[in-house]
Amino acid sequence: MPHITLVLPHLLPLPEFAPDLARALQAPALAALLSRTSAYGRSSAAALADGAQALPHEAWLARALGLSPEGRPAFAASAMRGFGLDPRDGTWYIVNPAHIQIARSHSMMADPRQLQLDQPDSRALYEAARPLCEETGHPLLYGDAQTWFLRADDWDGIDSATPDTVAGMDLSDFVPRGRHALPLRRLQNEVQMLWHAHPVNAAREGRRLPAVNSFWLWGASLAITGGARLAPPVIAVDAPGWVRGLAARSLERLDGVEDLLAGDGIVVAGSLAEAALAADWGSWVQGVQQLEQALFAPLHAALLGGRIKTLRLVLSSRDALAECTTTAMAQRKFWRRPTLERLT
């Protein structure tokens, strides 16, 4: 019987909304999984203003996969291998095409999911930017529409935050600084000018889509830290490109949980991220209800049926992480009333 860890980014809502949102949910299977447990713990992450580079679930994943004991988001080399790319040696970064918005007092980066960037448009922008990168001695490789990779051995010390950490925040708190940041900013400026007049953005404007007017660089790791196989294996469900790169299997959506029961592993289910980052709590409630039907109820049934040895849930918000472990025996603790209080 497998030991399954289910990582659920943004299942913990913001504290000020959590009680009302928990009351709005009809999720008895999730309530049972959260309430009838053999172990439970919750912690708050360091404040983002103090320099956190990753959201709590991202730092947890880096530690769980052995990529960074400190929880740094050192995902680049391992994610590359998932796209069939060989980092060989050197220092690699993840590059995400981005839309930077200029507000009255600051600039911010939109959630990359909102770009709706398809393969043809991404390829065209990539091919335009690649010569600029290569001229500066930094090879640029294509993973998928929203996930590219740049080698920059000479930028050691640039430790950028993850896109989900940065999205919707004041960019001045996250822009890389230091002597190695200057050539990065110069390259960003050149790419921005090139893309400003690119036909792809002109066509996107006609379709009322946000312009791809910059890129975000993060995830630095040495090639030697990205092993060919990660243990435990990762299954990605509706997750960003870099998570799909880490995964042994990647699913756009769940049609059942049989694929999740094949063996031990970490399942990263990312369907709540876009709604939570946008504070669209109506869509968030709908997303949790869909997970109840597609994921929580079937896993609860499999647990009671003896098909899962242990099920660990890793829940996160922007600044907190909760972990609980349950078993078939724990689910028999009938005196513990199923409740969603642990979401609050």
C-alpha positions as CSV (number, residue, x, y, z in Angstrom):
1,M,0.0,0.0,0.0
2,P,1.4,3.4,-0.9
3,H,2.3,6.3,1.3
4,I,0.9,9.4,-0.5
5,T,1.7,13.1,0.2
6,L,-0.8,15.5,-1.2
7,V,0.5,19.1,-1.5
8,L,-2.3,21.6,-1.8
9,P,-1.0,25.2,-2.4
10,H,-3.4,27.9,-1.2
11,L,-5.9,25.6,0.5
12,L,-5.3,27.7,3.6
13,P,-7.2,31.0,2.8
14,L,-6.2,34.3,4.2
15,P,-7.0,34.5,7.9
16,E,-9.4,37.4,7.6
17,F,-11.6,35.4,5.2
18,A,-11.0,31.8,6.5
19,P,-13.9,31.4,8.9
20,D,-16.5,32.5,6.3
21,L,-15.0,30.5,3.5
22,A,-14.8,27.3,5.7
23,R,-18.5,27.7,6.5
24,A,-19.3,28.1,2.8
25,L,-17.7,24.7,1.9
26,Q,-19.5,21.4,1.7
27,A,-16.5,19.1,1.9
28,P,-17.1,16.2,4.3
29,A,-14.2,14.1,2.9
30,L,-11.8,16.9,3.4
31,A,-13.1,17.6,6.9
32,A,-12.6,13.9,7.8
33,L,-9.1,13.9,6.4
34,L,-8.2,17.1,8.3
35,S,-9.9,16.1,11.6
36,R,-9.2,12.4,12.2
37,T,-5.4,12.5,12.1
38,S,-2.5,10.7,13.6
39,A,-0.3,13.8,13.4
40,Y,-0.8,17.5,12.9
41,G,1.4,20.6,12.8
42,R,1.2,24.2,11.6
43,S,3.8,26.9,11.3
44,S,4.0,30.5,10.0
45,A,6.6,31.3,7.4
46,A,9.0,34.3,7.6
47,A,7.4,37.5,6.4
48,L,7.9,38.1,2.7
49,A,9.3,41.5,3.5
50,D,12.2,39.8,5.3
51,G,13.4,38.3,2.1
52,A,11.6,35.0,1.7
53,Q,12.3,33.6,-1.8
54,A,9.5,31.0,-1.9
55,L,6.0,30.4,-0.7
56,P,5.7,27.9,2.1
57,H,4.7,24.9,-0.1
58,E,7.5,25.7,-2.5
59,A,10.1,25.8,0.3
60,W,8.7,22.5,1.6
61,L,9.0,20.9,-1.8
62,A,12.6,22.0,-2.2
63,R,13.4,20.4,1.2
64,A,11.3,17.2,0.6
65,L,13.0,16.5,-2.8
66,G,16.5,17.1,-1.3
67,L,17.2,20.1,-3.6
68,S,17.8,22.6,-0.7
69,P,17.9,21.9,3.0
70,E,17.2,25.6,3.6
71,G,14.1,25.6,1.3
72,R,15.7,27.7,-1.4
73,P,13.7,27.2,-4.7
74,A,16.7,25.6,-6.4
75,F,14.5,23.8,-9.0
76,A,16.1,24.8,-12.4
77,A,18.4,21.8,-13.1
78,S,15.9,19.2,-12.0
79,A,13.0,20.8,-13.9
80,M,15.1,20.9,-17.1
81,R,15.6,17.2,-17.1
82,G,11.8,16.8,-17.0
83,F,11.7,18.6,-20.3
84,G,14.3,16.4,-21.8
85,L,17.1,19.1,-21.5
86,D,20.5,18.3,-20.2
87,P,22.0,21.0,-18.0
88,R,25.4,19.3,-18.2
89,D,27.2,21.7,-15.9
90,G,27.1,25.3,-14.8
91,T,24.4,27.4,-13.0
92,W,20.9,27.4,-14.5
93,Y,17.9,29.6,-13.9
94,I,14.2,29.2,-14.7
95,V,12.9,32.0,-17.0
96,N,9.2,32.8,-17.1
97,P,7.8,35.2,-19.7
98,A,5.9,37.9,-17.8
99,H,3.6,40.9,-17.8
100,I,4.8,43.8,-15.7
101,Q,2.1,46.3,-14.8
102,I,3.0,49.9,-13.9
103,A,0.8,51.3,-11.1
104,R,0.8,54.9,-9.8
105,S,3.4,54.3,-7.1
106,H,5.0,51.0,-8.0
107,S,5.3,48.2,-10.6
108,M,4.1,44.6,-10.1
109,M,4.1,41.3,-12.0
110,A,0.9,39.7,-13.0
111,D,0.2,36.0,-12.2
112,P,1.9,34.2,-15.2
113,R,-1.2,32.0,-15.4
114,Q,-3.2,35.0,-16.6
115,L,-0.9,35.4,-19.7
116,Q,-2.7,32.6,-21.5
117,L,0.6,32.2,-23.5
118,D,0.4,29.5,-26.1
119,Q,3.2,27.6,-27.8
120,P,3.4,29.5,-31.1
121,D,3.5,32.9,-29.4
122,S,6.0,31.7,-26.8
123,R,8.2,30.2,-29.4
124,A,8.3,33.4,-31.4
125,L,9.2,35.5,-28.4
126,Y,11.8,32.9,-27.4
127,E,13.4,32.9,-30.8
128,A,13.6,36.7,-30.7
129,A,15.2,36.8,-27.2
130,R,17.6,33.8,-27.7
131,P,20.2,35.7,-29.8
132,L,20.4,38.5,-27.3
133,C,21.0,36.0,-24.5
134,E,23.6,34.1,-26.5
135,E,25.5,37.4,-27.4
136,T,26.1,37.9,-23.7
137,G,27.3,34.3,-23.2
138,H,24.1,33.0,-21.7
139,P,22.4,30.1,-23.5
140,L,18.6,30.1,-23.4
141,L,16.7,26.8,-23.7
142,Y,13.0,26.2,-24.3
143,G,11.0,24.0,-22.0
144,D,7.3,24.9,-22.6
145,A,5.3,28.0,-23.3
146,Q,5.8,29.5,-19.8
147,T,9.1,27.8,-18.8
148,W,12.5,28.5,-20.3
149,F,16.0,28.0,-18.9
150,L,19.0,30.3,-18.9
151,R,22.6,29.4,-18.1
152,A,24.5,32.2,-16.2
153,D,27.5,30.9,-14.3
154,D,28.7,34.4,-13.8
155,W,25.5,35.5,-12.0
156,D,26.3,33.6,-8.9
157,G,24.5,35.2,-5.9
158,I,21.3,36.2,-7.7
159,D,18.6,34.5,-5.6
160,S,15.3,35.7,-7.0
161,A,11.9,34.8,-5.5
162,T,9.5,32.5,-7.2
163,P,6.8,33.9,-9.6
164,D,4.0,33.1,-7.2
165,T,5.8,34.9,-4.4
166,V,6.2,38.0,-6.5
167,A,2.8,38.0,-8.3
168,G,0.7,41.0,-7.4
169,M,3.3,42.4,-5.0
170,D,5.5,45.6,-5.2
171,L,8.4,44.5,-7.4
172,S,10.8,46.9,-5.6
173,D,10.8,44.4,-2.7
174,F,11.9,41.5,-5.0
175,V,14.1,42.9,-7.8
176,P,17.6,41.3,-7.5
177,R,20.3,43.6,-6.2
178,G,24.1,43.4,-6.0
179,R,26.9,43.5,-8.5
180,H,25.6,40.5,-10.5
181,A,22.1,42.0,-10.9
182,L,23.3,44.8,-13.2
183,P,23.9,42.6,-16.3
184,L,20.6,40.8,-15.6
185,R,18.8,44.2,-15.6
186,R,20.6,45.2,-18.8
187,L,19.5,42.0,-20.5
188,Q,15.9,42.4,-19.3
189,N,15.9,46.0,-20.7
190,E,17.1,44.8,-24.1
191,V,14.5,42.0,-24.3
192,Q,11.8,44.4,-23.1
193,M,12.6,46.8,-26.0
194,L,12.7,44.0,-28.5
195,W,9.3,42.5,-27.4
196,H,7.6,45.9,-27.1
197,A,7.3,46.1,-30.9
198,H,7.1,42.4,-31.6
199,P,4.2,41.2,-33.8
200,V,3.2,38.7,-31.1
201,N,2.3,41.5,-28.7
202,A,0.5,43.5,-31.4
203,A,-1.7,40.4,-32.1
204,R,-2.2,39.8,-28.3
205,E,-3.4,43.4,-27.9
206,G,-6.0,42.7,-30.7
207,R,-7.2,39.7,-28.7
208,R,-7.3,41.7,-25.5
209,L,-4.5,39.7,-23.9
210,P,-1.8,41.2,-21.7
211,A,1.5,42.0,-23.4
212,V,4.4,39.8,-22.7
213,N,6.7,42.6,-21.9
214,S,9.4,41.2,-19.6
215,F,10.7,38.0,-18.1
216,W,11.3,36.8,-14.5
217,L,14.4,34.8,-13.7
218,W,14.7,32.6,-10.6
219,G,15.3,29.0,-9.4
220,A,19.1,29.0,-9.5
221,S,20.7,25.6,-9.2
222,L,23.9,23.9,-10.1
223,A,23.6,21.2,-12.7
224,I,25.1,18.6,-10.3
225,T,22.2,19.2,-7.8
226,G,19.5,18.1,-10.3
227,G,19.5,14.3,-10.2
228,A,18.1,12.3,-13.1
229,R,15.4,11.0,-10.8
230,L,13.8,12.7,-7.8
231,A,12.7,10.7,-4.8
232,P,10.0,10.4,-3.9
233,P,8.5,10.8,-7.4
234,V,6.2,13.8,-8.0
235,I,2.9,13.8,-9.8
236,A,1.8,17.2,-11.0
237,V,-1.9,18.0,-11.4
238,D,-2.8,21.4,-12.9
239,A,0.5,22.8,-11.8
240,P,3.0,25.3,-13.2
241,G,5.5,24.3,-15.8
242,W,8.4,24.1,-13.4
243,V,6.4,21.6,-11.3
244,R,5.6,19.6,-14.4
245,G,9.3,19.5,-15.1
246,L,10.0,18.0,-11.7
247,A,7.2,15.4,-12.1
248,A,7.4,11.8,-13.1
249,R,3.9,12.2,-14.4
250,S,1.9,15.3,-15.2
251,L,-1.9,15.6,-15.5
252,E,-3.9,18.6,-16.7
253,R,-6.9,17.4,-14.7
254,L,-8.0,14.4,-12.6
255,D,-10.3,11.9,-14.2
256,G,-9.8,9.6,-11.2
257,V,-7.3,8.8,-8.6
258,E,-6.0,5.4,-9.9
259,D,-2.9,7.0,-11.2
260,L,-2.1,8.4,-7.8
261,L,-2.3,5.0,-6.1
262,A,0.4,3.2,-8.1
263,G,3.1,3.8,-5.5
264,D,4.6,6.2,-3.0
265,G,4.8,9.8,-4.2
266,I,4.1,13.5,-3.8
267,V,1.1,14.8,-5.6
268,V,1.1,18.5,-6.2
269,A,-2.4,19.8,-7.0
270,G,-2.2,23.4,-8.1
271,S,-5.7,24.3,-9.2
272,L,-6.5,26.8,-6.4
273,A,-3.5,29.0,-7.0
274,E,-4.9,31.4,-9.6
275,A,-8.0,32.2,-7.6
276,A,-6.2,32.6,-4.3
277,L,-3.5,34.9,-5.8
278,A,-6.3,37.0,-7.3
279,A,-8.3,36.9,-4.0
280,D,-11.2,35.6,-6.1
281,W,-12.7,33.7,-3.2
282,G,-15.9,32.7,-5.1
283,S,-13.8,30.8,-7.6
284,W,-11.7,29.4,-4.8
285,V,-14.8,27.9,-3.1
286,Q,-15.8,26.4,-6.4
287,G,-12.2,25.0,-6.8
288,V,-12.3,23.4,-3.4
289,Q,-15.7,21.8,-4.1
290,Q,-14.3,20.3,-7.3
291,L,-11.3,18.9,-5.4
292,E,-13.7,17.4,-2.9
293,Q,-15.4,15.4,-5.7
294,A,-12.3,14.6,-7.8
295,L,-9.7,14.1,-5.1
296,F,-10.6,14.2,-1.4
297,A,-13.6,11.9,-1.6
298,P,-11.9,9.2,-3.7
299,L,-8.7,9.3,-1.6
300,H,-10.8,9.1,1.6
301,A,-12.6,6.0,0.2
302,A,-9.3,4.5,-0.9
303,L,-7.9,5.1,2.6
304,L,-10.9,3.4,4.3
305,G,-10.7,0.6,1.8
306,G,-7.1,-0.2,2.7
307,R,-5.6,0.9,-0.6
308,I,-3.5,3.7,1.0
309,K,-1.1,3.1,4.0
310,T,-0.8,6.8,5.0
311,L,-2.1,10.0,3.5
312,R,-0.3,13.2,4.4
313,L,-1.8,16.6,3.5
314,V,0.5,19.6,3.1
315,L,-1.7,22.8,3.0
316,S,-0.4,26.3,2.5
317,S,-1.3,29.9,2.3
318,R,1.0,32.8,1.4
319,D,2.5,32.8,4.9
320,A,1.6,29.5,6.6
321,L,2.0,25.8,6.2
322,A,0.0,23.0,7.8
323,E,0.7,19.3,7.7
324,C,-1.5,16.4,8.8
325,T,-1.2,12.7,8.5
326,T,-4.0,10.2,8.5
327,T,-4.5,6.5,8.2
328,A,-7.4,4.1,8.1
329,M,-7.1,3.6,11.8
330,A,-7.1,7.3,12.5
331,Q,-10.3,7.6,10.4
332,R,-12.0,5.3,12.9
333,K,-11.7,7.9,15.6
334,F,-15.5,8.5,15.5
335,W,-15.4,10.7,18.6
336,R,-13.6,13.4,16.5
337,R,-16.2,15.4,14.7
338,P,-15.2,16.1,11.1
339,T,-14.7,19.8,10.8
340,L,-12.9,22.3,8.5
341,E,-11.6,24.4,11.5
342,R,-8.0,23.6,10.5
343,L,-8.4,25.7,7.4
344,T,-8.9,28.8,9.6
